Coordinates of C-alpha atoms in Angstrom, one line a residue:
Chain A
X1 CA 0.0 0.0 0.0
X2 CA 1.5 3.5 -1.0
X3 CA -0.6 6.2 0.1
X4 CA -2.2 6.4 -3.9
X5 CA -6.0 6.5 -2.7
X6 CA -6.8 9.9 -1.9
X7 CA -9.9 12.4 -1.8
X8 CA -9.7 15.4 -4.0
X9 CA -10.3 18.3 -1.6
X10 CA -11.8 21.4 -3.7
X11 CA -14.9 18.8 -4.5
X12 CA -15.2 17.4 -1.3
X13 CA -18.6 18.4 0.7
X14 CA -17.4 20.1 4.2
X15 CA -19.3 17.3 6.1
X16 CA -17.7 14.9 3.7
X17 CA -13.8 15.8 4.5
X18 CA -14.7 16.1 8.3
X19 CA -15.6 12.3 7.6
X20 CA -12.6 11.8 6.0
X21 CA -10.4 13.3 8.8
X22 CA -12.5 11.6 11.6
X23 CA -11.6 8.6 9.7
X24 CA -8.1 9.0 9.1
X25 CA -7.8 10.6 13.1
X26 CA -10.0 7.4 14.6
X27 CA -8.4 4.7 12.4
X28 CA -4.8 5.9 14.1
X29 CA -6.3 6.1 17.5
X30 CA -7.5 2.7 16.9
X31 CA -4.0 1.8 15.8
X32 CA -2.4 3.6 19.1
X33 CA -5.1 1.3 21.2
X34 CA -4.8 -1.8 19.6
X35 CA -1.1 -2.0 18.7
X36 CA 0.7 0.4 20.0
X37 CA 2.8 3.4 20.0
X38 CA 4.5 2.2 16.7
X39 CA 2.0 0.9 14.4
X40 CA 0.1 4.6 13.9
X41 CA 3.6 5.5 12.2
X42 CA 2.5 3.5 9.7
X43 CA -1.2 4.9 9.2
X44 CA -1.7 5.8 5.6
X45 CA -4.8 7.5 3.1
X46 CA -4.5 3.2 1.2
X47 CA -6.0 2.4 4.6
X48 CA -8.3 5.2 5.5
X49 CA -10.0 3.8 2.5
X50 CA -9.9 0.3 3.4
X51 CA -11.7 1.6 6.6
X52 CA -14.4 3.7 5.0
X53 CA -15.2 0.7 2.9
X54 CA -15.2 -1.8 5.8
X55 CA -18.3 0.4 6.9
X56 CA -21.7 -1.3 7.3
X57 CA -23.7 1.0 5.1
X58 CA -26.0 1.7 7.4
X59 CA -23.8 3.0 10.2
X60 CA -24.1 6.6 10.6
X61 CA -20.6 8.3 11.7
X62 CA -20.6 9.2 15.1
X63 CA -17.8 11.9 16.1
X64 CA -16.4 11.9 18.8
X65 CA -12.8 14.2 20.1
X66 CA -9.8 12.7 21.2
X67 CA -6.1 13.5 21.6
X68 CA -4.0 13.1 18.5
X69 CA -1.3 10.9 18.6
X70 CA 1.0 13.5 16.3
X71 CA 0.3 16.1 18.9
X72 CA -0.9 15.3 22.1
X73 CA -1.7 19.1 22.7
X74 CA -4.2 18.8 20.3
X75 CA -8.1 17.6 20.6
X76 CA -9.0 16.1 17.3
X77 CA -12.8 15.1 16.1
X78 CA -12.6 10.8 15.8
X79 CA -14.7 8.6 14.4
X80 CA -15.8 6.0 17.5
X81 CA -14.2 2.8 17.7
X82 CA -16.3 0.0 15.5
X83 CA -15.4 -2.8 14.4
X84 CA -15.1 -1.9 10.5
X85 CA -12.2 0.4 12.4
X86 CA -10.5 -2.3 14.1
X87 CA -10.7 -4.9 11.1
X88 CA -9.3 -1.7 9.2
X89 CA -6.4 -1.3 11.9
X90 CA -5.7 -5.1 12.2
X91 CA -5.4 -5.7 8.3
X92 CA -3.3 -2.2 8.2
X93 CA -0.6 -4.0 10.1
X94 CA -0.5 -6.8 8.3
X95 CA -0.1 -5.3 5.3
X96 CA 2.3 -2.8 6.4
X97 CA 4.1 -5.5 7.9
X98 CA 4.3 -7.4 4.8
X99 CA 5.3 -4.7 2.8
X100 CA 8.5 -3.8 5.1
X101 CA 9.7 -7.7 4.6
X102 CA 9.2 -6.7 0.8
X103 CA 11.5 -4.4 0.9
X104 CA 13.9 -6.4 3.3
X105 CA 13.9 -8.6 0.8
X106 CA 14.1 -6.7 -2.6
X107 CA 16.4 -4.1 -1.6
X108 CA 19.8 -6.0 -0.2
X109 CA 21.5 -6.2 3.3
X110 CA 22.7 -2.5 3.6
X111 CA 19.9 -0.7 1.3
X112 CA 17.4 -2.8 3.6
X113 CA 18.6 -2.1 6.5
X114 CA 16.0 0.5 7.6
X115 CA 13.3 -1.7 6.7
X116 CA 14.8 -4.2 8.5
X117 CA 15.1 -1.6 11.9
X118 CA 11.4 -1.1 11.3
X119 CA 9.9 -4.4 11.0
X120 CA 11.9 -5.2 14.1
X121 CA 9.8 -2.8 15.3
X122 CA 6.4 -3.9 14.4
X123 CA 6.9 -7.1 15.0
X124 CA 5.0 -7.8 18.3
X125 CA 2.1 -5.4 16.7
X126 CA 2.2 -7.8 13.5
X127 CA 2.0 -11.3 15.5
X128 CA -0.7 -9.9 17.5
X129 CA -2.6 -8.7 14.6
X130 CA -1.9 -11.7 12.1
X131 CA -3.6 -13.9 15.3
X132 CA -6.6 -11.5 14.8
X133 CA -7.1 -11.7 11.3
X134 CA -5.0 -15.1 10.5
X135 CA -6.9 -16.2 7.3
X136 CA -6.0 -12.5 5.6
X137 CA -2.3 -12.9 7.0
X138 CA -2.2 -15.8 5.4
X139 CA -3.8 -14.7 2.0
X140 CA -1.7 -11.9 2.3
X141 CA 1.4 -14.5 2.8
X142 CA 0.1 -16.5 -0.4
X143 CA -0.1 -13.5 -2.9
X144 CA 3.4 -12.5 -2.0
X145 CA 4.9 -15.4 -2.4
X146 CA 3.1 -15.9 -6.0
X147 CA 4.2 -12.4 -7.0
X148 CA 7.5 -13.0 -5.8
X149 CA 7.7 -16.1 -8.3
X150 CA 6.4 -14.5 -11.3
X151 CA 8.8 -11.4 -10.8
X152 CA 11.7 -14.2 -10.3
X153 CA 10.4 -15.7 -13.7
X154 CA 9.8 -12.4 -15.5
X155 CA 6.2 -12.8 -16.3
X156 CA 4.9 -11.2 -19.0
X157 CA 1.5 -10.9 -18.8
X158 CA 0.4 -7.7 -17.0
X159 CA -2.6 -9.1 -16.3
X160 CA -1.0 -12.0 -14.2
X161 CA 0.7 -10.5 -12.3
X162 CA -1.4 -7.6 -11.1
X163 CA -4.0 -10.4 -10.4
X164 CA -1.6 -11.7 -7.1
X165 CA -1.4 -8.0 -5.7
X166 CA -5.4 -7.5 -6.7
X167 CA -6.5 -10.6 -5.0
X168 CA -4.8 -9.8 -1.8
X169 CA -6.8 -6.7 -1.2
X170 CA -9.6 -8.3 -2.4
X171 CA -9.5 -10.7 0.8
X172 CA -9.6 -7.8 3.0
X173 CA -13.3 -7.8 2.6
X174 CA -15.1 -10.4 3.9
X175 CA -16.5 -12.8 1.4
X176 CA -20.0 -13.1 2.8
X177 CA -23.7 -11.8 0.8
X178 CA -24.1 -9.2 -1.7
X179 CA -22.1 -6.2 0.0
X180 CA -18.8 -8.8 0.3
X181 CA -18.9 -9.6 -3.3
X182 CA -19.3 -5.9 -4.4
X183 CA -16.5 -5.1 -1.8
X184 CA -14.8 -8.3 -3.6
X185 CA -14.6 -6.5 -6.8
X186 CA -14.0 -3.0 -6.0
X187 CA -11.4 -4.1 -3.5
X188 CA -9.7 -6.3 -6.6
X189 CA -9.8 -3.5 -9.3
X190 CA -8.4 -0.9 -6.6
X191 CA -5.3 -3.5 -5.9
X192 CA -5.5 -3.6 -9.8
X193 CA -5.0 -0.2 -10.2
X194 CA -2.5 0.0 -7.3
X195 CA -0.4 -2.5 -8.5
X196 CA 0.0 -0.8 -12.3
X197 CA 0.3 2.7 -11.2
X198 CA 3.2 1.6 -9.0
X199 CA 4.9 -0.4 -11.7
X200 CA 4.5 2.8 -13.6
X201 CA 5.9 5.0 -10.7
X202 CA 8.9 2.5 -10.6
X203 CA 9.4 2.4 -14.5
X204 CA 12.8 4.7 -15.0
X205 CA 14.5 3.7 -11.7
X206 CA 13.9 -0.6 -12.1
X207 CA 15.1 0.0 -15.9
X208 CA 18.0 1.6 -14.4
X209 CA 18.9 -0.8 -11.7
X210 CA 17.8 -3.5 -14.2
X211 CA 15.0 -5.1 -12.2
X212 CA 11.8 -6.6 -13.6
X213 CA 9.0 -4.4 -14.1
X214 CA 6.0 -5.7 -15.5
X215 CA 4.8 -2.6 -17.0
X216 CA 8.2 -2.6 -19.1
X217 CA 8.2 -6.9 -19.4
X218 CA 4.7 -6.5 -20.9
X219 CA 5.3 -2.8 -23.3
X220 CA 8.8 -2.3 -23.7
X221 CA 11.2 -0.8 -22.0
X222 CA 10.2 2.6 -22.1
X223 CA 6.5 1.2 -21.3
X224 CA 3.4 2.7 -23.3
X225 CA 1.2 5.4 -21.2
X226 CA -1.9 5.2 -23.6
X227 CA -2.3 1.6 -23.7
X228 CA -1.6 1.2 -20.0
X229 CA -3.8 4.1 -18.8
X230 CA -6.6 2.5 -20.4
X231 CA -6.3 -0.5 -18.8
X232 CA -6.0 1.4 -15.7
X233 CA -8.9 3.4 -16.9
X234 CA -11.2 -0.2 -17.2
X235 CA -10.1 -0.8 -13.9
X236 CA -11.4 2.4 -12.6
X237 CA -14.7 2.0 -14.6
X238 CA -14.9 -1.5 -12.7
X239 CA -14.9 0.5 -9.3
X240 CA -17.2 2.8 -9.7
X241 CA -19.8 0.2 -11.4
X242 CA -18.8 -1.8 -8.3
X243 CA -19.4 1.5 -5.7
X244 CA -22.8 2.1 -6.9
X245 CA -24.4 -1.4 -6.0
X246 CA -22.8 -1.3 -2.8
X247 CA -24.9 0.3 0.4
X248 CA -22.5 2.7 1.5
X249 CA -24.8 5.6 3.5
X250 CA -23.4 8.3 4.3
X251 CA -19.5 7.6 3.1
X252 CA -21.0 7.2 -0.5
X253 CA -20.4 10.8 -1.8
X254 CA -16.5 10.8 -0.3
X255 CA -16.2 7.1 -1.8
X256 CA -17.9 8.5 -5.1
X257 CA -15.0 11.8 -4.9
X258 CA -12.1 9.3 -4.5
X259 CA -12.6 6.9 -7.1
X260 CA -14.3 9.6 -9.9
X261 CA -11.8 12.5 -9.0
X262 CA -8.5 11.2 -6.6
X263 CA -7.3 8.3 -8.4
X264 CA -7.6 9.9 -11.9
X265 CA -5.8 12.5 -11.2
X266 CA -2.8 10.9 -9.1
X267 CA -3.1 8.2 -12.2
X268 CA -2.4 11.5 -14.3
X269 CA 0.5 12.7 -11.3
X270 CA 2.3 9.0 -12.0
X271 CA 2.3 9.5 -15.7
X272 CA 3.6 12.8 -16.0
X273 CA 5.9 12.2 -13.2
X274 CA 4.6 15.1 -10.8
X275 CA 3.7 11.9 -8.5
X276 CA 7.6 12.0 -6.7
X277 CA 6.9 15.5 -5.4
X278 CA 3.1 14.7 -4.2
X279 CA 3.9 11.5 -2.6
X280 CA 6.7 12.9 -0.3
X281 CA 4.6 14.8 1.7
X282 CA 4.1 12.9 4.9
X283 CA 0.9 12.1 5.8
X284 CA 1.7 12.0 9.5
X285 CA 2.6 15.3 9.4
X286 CA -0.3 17.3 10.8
X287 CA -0.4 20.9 10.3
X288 CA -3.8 21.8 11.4
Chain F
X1 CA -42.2 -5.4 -1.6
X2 CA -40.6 -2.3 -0.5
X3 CA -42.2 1.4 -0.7
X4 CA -42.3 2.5 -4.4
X5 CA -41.3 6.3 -3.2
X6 CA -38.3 4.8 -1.1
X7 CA -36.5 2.8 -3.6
X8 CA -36.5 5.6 -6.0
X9 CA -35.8 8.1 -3.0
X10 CA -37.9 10.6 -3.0
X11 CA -41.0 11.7 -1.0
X12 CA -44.3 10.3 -1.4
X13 CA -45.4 14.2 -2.2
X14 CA -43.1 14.4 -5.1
X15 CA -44.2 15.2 -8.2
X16 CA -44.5 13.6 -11.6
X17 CA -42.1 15.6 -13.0
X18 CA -39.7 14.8 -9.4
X19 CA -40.7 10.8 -9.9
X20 CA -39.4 11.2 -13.3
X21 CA -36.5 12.7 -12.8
X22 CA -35.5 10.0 -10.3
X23 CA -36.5 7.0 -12.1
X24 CA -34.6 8.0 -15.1
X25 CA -31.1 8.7 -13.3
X26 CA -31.5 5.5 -11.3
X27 CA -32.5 4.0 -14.8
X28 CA -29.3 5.6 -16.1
X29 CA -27.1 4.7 -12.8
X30 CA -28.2 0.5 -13.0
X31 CA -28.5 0.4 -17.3
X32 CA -27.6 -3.2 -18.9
X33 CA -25.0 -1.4 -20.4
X34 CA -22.9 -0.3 -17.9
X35 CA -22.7 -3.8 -16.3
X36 CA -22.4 -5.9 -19.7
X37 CA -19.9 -9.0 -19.1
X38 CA -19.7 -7.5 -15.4
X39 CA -19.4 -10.3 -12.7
X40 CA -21.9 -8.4 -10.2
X41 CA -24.6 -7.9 -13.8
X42 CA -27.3 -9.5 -11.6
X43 CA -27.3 -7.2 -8.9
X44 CA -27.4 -4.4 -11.1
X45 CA -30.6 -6.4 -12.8
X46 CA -32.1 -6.8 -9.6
X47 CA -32.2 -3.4 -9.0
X48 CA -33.1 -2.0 -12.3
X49 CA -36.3 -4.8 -11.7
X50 CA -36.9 -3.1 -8.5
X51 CA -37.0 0.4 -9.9
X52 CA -38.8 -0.2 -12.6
X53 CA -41.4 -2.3 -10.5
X54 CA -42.1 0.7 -8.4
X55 CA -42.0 3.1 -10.9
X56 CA -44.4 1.4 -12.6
X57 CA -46.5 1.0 -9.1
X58 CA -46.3 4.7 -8.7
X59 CA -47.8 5.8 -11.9
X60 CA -50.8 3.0 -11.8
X61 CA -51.7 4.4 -8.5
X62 CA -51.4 8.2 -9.8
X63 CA -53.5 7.8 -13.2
X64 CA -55.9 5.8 -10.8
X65 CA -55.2 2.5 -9.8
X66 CA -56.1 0.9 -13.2
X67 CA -56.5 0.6 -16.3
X68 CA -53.6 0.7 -18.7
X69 CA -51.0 2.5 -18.3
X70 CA -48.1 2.9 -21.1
X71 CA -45.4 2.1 -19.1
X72 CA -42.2 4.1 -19.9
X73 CA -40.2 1.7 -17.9
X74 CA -37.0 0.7 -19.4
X75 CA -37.5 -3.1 -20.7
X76 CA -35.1 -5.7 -19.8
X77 CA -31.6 -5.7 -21.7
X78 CA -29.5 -8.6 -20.1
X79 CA -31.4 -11.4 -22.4
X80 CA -28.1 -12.8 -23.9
X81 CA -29.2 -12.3 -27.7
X82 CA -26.4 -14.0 -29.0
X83 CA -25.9 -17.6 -29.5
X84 CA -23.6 -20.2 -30.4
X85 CA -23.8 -22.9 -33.3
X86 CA -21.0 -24.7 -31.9
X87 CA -22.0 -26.6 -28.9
X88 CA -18.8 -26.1 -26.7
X89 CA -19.0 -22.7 -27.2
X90 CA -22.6 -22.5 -26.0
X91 CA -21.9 -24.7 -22.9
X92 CA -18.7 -22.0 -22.6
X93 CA -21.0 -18.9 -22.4
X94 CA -23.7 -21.1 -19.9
X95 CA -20.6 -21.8 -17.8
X96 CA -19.8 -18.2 -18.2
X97 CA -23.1 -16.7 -17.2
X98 CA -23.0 -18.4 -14.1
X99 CA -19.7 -17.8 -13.0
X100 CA -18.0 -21.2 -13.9
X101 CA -14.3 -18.9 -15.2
X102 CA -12.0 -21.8 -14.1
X103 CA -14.6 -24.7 -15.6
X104 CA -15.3 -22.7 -18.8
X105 CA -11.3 -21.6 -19.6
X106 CA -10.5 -25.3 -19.2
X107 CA -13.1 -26.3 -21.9
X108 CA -12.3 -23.4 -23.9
X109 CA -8.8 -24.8 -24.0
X110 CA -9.6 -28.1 -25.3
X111 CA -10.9 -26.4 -28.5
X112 CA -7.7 -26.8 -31.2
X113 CA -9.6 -24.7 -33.7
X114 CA -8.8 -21.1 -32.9
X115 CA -11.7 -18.5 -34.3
X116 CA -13.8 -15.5 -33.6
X117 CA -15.8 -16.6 -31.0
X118 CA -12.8 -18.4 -29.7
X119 CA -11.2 -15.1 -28.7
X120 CA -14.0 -13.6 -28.4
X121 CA -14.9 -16.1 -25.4
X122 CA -11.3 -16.3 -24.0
X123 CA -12.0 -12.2 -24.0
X124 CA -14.8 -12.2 -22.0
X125 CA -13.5 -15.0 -19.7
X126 CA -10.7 -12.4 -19.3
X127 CA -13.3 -9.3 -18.3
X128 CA -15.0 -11.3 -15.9
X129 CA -11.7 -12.2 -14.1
X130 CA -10.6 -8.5 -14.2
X131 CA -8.1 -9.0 -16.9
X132 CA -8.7 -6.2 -18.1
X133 CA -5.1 -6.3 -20.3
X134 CA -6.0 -9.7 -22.0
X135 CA -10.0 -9.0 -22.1
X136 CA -8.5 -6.6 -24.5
X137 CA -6.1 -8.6 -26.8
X138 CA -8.7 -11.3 -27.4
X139 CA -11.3 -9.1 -28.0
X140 CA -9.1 -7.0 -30.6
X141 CA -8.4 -10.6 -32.3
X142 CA -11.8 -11.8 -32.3
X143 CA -12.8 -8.2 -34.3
X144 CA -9.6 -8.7 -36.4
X145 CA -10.7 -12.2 -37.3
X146 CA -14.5 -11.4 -38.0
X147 CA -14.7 -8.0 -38.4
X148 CA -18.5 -8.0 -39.0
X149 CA -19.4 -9.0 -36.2
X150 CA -21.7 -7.1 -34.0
X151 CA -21.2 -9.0 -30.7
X152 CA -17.4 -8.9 -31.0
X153 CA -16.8 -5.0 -32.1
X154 CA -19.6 -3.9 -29.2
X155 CA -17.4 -6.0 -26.5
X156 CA -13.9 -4.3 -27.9
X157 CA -15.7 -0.5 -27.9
X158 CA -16.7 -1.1 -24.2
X159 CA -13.2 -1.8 -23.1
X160 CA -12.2 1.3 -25.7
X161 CA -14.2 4.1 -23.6
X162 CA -12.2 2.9 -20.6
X163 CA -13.9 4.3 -17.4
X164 CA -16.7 5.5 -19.6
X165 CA -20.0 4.5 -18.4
X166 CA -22.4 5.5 -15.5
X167 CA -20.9 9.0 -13.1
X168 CA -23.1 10.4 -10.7
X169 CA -24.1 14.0 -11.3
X170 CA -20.9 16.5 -10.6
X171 CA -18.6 14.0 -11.6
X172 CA -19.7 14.3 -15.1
X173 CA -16.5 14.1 -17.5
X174 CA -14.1 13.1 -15.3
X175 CA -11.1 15.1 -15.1
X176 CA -11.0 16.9 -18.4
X177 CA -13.8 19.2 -16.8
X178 CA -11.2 20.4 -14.6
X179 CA -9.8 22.2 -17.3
X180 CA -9.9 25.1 -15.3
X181 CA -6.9 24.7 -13.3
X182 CA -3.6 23.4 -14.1
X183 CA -2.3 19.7 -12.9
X184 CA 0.2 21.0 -10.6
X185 CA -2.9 23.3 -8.9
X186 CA -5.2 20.1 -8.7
X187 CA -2.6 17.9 -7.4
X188 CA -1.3 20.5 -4.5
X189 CA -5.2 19.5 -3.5
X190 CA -5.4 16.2 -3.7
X191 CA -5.0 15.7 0.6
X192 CA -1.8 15.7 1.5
X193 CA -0.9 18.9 1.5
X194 CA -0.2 18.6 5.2
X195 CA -3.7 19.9 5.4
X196 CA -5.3 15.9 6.6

């Protein structure tokens, strides 16, 4: 998860980005309570979604004001705990977890050294979450082991291997009736869509170290934006088919701003490269 | 059966004209078209039976409670029109239908004769899996190898318009209506500006 899946803010209702931040504040407090001191570090907008989708539809949000973990000093307004937050916080450290043994792995004893500091770290957090959610650990576990094999063998189907990252954030919904299958499929074209725009992201610097990138194994090395943001395009188009079956109550019209207006345009920031500069700014760093 | 006024979401004092208007964007939200190949098709069918059900409840009751009324309701469009003359490829699209990917790729496979439909099916297996990539290459083939044919070309100009299809109101052409600003402005506001 890399922080792709955000709201765009001059379109977003005022009640709609108070959501948003009430979401974002209460999933970290959830975090703080559940885990930890450590794990809110690794609180990010990829699972602020996760969370508002978790959401029974009818659930209204309740606010509620808390400390903030950033700043102690300040009272921030928080969604109340629920347990589409706390499936949302246990799945966030497993997948955070999993992503630092990614990079333990891809990037080499010295280069993944900090990774390696920082899953040290998480580790009690992650054991304790993996025995909350152990069938998604181990899903999770599954996918990354099949990507890993298909990078090894330099796949070239696109398709394929976007498939191993899709499924895995398709089993953070729960399978069950008509709202888990919707959830299924949205879930599975927003892992999709994840998993290309990072390959695209990654294009210039994997040519350069000479790593596999499927964008570049299934175009050419210097990939092909039109053909690849149409298919990132169908994937969109699958979402929001997928968003309007779904009961989502009152998070519908921030769900309906993220995937109509955020992820086109950070789809648009990743092709023209403006991405490097947007994604830098951390999104632990509260200024308000 | 639920309340008419409810599933079309507005209040019982609407209206015609109100009625109307909200049938026809809930029409327009659920069409056949936007869900064509799409693995969650029968939901969207459900609910474009519901709406139609109650809009057609709510103007019985307001021209009277009888008689007949001409129904503007939007018929049904998911009938699968097309067919197949080749028996594995019929059994293929049943198996597709209702849901069988895995059973109907494996028979699909068995087929040594590669054609239209072939790719055509392999395509839409493809769609239904998210595959968006290969959906795409077999469709192209299937038009390449039998340009005439309806089915095909309407598959491959679905995938073309990308995420075309149904957007709420205010989210009308997608980003291009944003013309206003440049990408730099618009991308300072996606949140993350420090700002959330």
């Amino acid at each position: 998860m890399f922080g792709y899946v955000r709201p765009y803010r001059p379109e977003l209702k005022c009640k709609d980005f108070d959501l948003y931040r009430a979401t974002y504040c209460g999933l970290c407090r959830c975090l703080r309570r559940r885990y930890g001191l450590i794990a809110p570090m690794f609180l990010n907008f990829d699972f602020t979604f996760l969370a508002l989708v978790l959401w029974e539809g009818e659930e209204r949000w309740e606010p509620c004001r808390g400390r903030c973990h950033a700043n102690p000093l300040v009272k921030k307004t928080m969604c109340v705990q629920s347990p589409a937050l706390e499936l949302a916080a246990d799945e966030s450290v497993v997948l955070a977890w999993w992503k630092l043994r990614d990079s333990v792995k891809d990037e080499g004893f010295f280069g993944g050294l900090p990774a390696r500091g920082l899953s040290l770290l998480l580790g009690r957090a992650y054991g304790k979450a993996a025995r909350r959610v152990p069938d998604f650990d181990r899903g999770v576990k599954v996918c990354l082991e099949e990507l890993e094999k298909l990078e090894q063998e330099r796949c070239p189907s696109l398709d394929r291997t976007a498939d191993t990252f899709a499924r895995l954030l398709q089993s953070a919904a729960p399978a069950q009736g008509e709202q888990g299958r919707i959830l299924g499929q949205l879930l599975y074209h927003l892992g999709r869509w994840i998993y290309l725009a990072d390959a695209r992201d990654d294009l210039s610097e994997d040519q350069a170290a000479g790593r596999y990138n499927p964008v570049a194994a299934r175009y050419g090395p210097s990939g092909d934006d039109k053909a690849l943001a149409l298919t990132m395009d169908q994937s969109l188009g699958q979402m929001g088919a997928a968003l309007q079956l779904g009961e989502f109550g009152c998070r519908k019209a921030l769900l309906e701003n993220m995937i109509y207006l955020g992820l086109p345009l950070v789809q648009r920031a990743v092709f023209d490269g403006s991405w490097a500069q947007i994604k830098k700014q951390k999104i632990w760093r509260h200024d308000t | 059966m639920r309340d008419p006024y409810s599933v079309l979401g507005v209040s019982p004092n609407a209206s015609d004209e109100e009625v109307k208007k909200a049938y026809r964007e809930l029409a327009r939200k659920y069409h056949p078209d936007n869900y064509q190949n799409n693995p969650l098709a029968d939901l969207a069918e459900e609910k474009m039976k519901e709406i139609n059900e109650a809009y057609d409840t709510i103007t019985k009751q307001r021209s009277g409670g009888g008689g007949y009324q001409s129904s503007q309701s939007y018929g049904g469009g998911y009938q699968q029109s097309y067919s197949s003359n080749n028996s594995t490829y019929a059994r293929v699209r049943s198996m597709i239908n209702g849901g069988d990917l895995a059973g109907a790729e494996r028979l699909l496979f068995e087929v040594n004769q590669r054609d239209g439909e072939w790719y055509f099916l392999s395509g839409s297996i493809a769609y239904r899996k998210g595959w968006m990539d290969e959906a795409m290459q077999n469709y192209s083939r299937a038009v390449q190898m039998d340009p005439n044919n309806m089915e095909y070309r309407q598959a491959l100009a679905i995938m073309q318009r990308g995420a075309g299809g149904y957007r709420p109101a205010g989210y009308g052409g997608g980003m291009d209506s944003l013309d206003c600003c440049t990408t730099m402005l618009c991308l300072n506001c996606l949140c993350g500006g420090g700002h959330c």
